[in-house]
Amino acid sequence: MNCLIVLAFLVACTLCVHGQFEDGGHHHDHHLEEYIDYKAPPHYHYDYAVHDLKHHDIKSQWETRDHDETKGVYTILQPDGRKRIVEYVAGKHGVDYKVKYEGHSEHGGIGALSG
């Protein structure tokens, strides 16, 4: 008798588990939720660039972060024709920027161009 009860219980459990993946003969995809460790130290890298000569929009940036330190560089073509380059490092004790320029300032620059 006990074997019959155990067997009936196992069949019921199998049907319940099987019923999670089937509904009336139609299969449904069930996705497991992604585990996100919110206490893990941050780590990422990204970069992008725009080079639109028609609108004089030329810029780029990259940034990377590993734990508490973030560093990166961005560049932009300014209206006076110079390229501004900004390097930065940020961490527990603040942020440090280094700004430099390439090229020479032109009277009127790209901002004065028509079209």
C-alpha positions in Angstrom: 0.0 0.0 0.0 2.8 2.4 0.9 4.5 1.7 -2.5 1.2 2.6 -4.2 1.0 5.9 -2.4 4.6 6.8 -3.1 4.1 5.9 -6.8 1.0 8.1 -7.0 2.9 10.9 -5.4 5.7 10.6 -7.9 3.3 10.6 -10.8 1.5 13.7 -9.5 4.9 15.5 -9.0 5.9 14.5 -12.6 2.7 15.8 -14.0 3.0 19.1 -12.1 6.5 19.7 -13.3 5.6 18.6 -16.8 2.6 21.0 -16.7 4.9 23.9 -16.1 6.3 23.5 -19.6 3.1 22.4 -21.5 -0.3 23.9 -21.6 -2.9 22.1 -23.6 -0.4 20.6 -25.9 1.3 23.9 -26.6 4.8 24.4 -25.6 5.8 27.7 -23.9 9.3 29.0 -23.5 10.0 29.7 -19.9 13.1 31.7 -19.2 15.1 31.6 -16.0 15.6 35.0 -14.4 19.1 36.3 -14.8 21.0 36.5 -11.5 22.4 40.0 -10.9 24.9 40.4 -8.1 24.3 44.0 -7.0 27.2 43.8 -4.5 29.7 42.9 -7.2 32.3 45.6 -8.0 31.4 47.6 -11.1 33.3 46.8 -14.3 32.5 48.2 -17.8 34.0 49.7 -20.9 32.3 51.6 -23.7 33.3 53.8 -26.6 31.7 55.7 -29.4 32.6 58.2 -32.2 30.7 60.6 -34.5 32.3 61.9 -37.7 29.6 64.0 -39.4 31.4 66.4 -41.8 28.2 67.9 -43.1 27.2 69.2 -39.7 30.8 69.6 -38.4 30.0 67.2 -35.6 33.2 65.3 -34.8 33.6 63.8 -31.4 34.6 60.6 -29.6 34.7 59.1 -26.2 35.8 56.0 -24.4 35.5 55.1 -20.7 36.3 52.2 -18.6 35.6 51.4 -14.9 37.1 48.8 -12.7 35.9 48.8 -9.1 36.3 52.3 -7.7 38.4 53.7 -10.6 36.9 55.3 -13.7 39.1 56.7 -16.5 38.4 57.9 -20.0 39.1 60.3 -22.8 36.7 62.5 -24.9 37.5 64.6 -27.9 35.4 67.3 -29.7 36.0 69.5 -32.6 35.3 73.0 -31.3 33.7 75.8 -33.4 37.1 77.6 -33.7 38.6 74.5 -35.5 40.7 73.2 -32.6 40.3 69.7 -31.2 39.7 69.6 -27.5 41.0 66.4 -25.7 40.0 65.8 -22.1 41.5 62.9 -20.2 40.0 62.1 -16.8 40.5 59.7 -13.9 38.0 59.4 -11.1 38.2 57.4 -7.9 37.7 57.4 -4.2 39.5 60.7 -3.7 37.9 62.8 -6.5 38.5 63.4 -10.1 41.4 64.7 -12.1 41.0 66.3 -15.6 43.7 67.0 -18.1 42.7 69.2 -21.0 44.7 69.9 -24.1 44.1 71.3 -27.6 45.3 70.3 -31.0 45.4 72.6 -34.0 45.1 76.4 -34.3 42.2 78.6 -33.7 40.8 79.9 -37.0 39.1 83.3 -37.3 35.4 82.5 -37.7 36.1 78.7 -37.3 33.6 76.1 -38.4 30.8 77.9 -36.5 31.0 80.7 -39.1 30.6 78.3 -42.1 27.3 78.4 -43.8 25.1 75.4 -44.6 
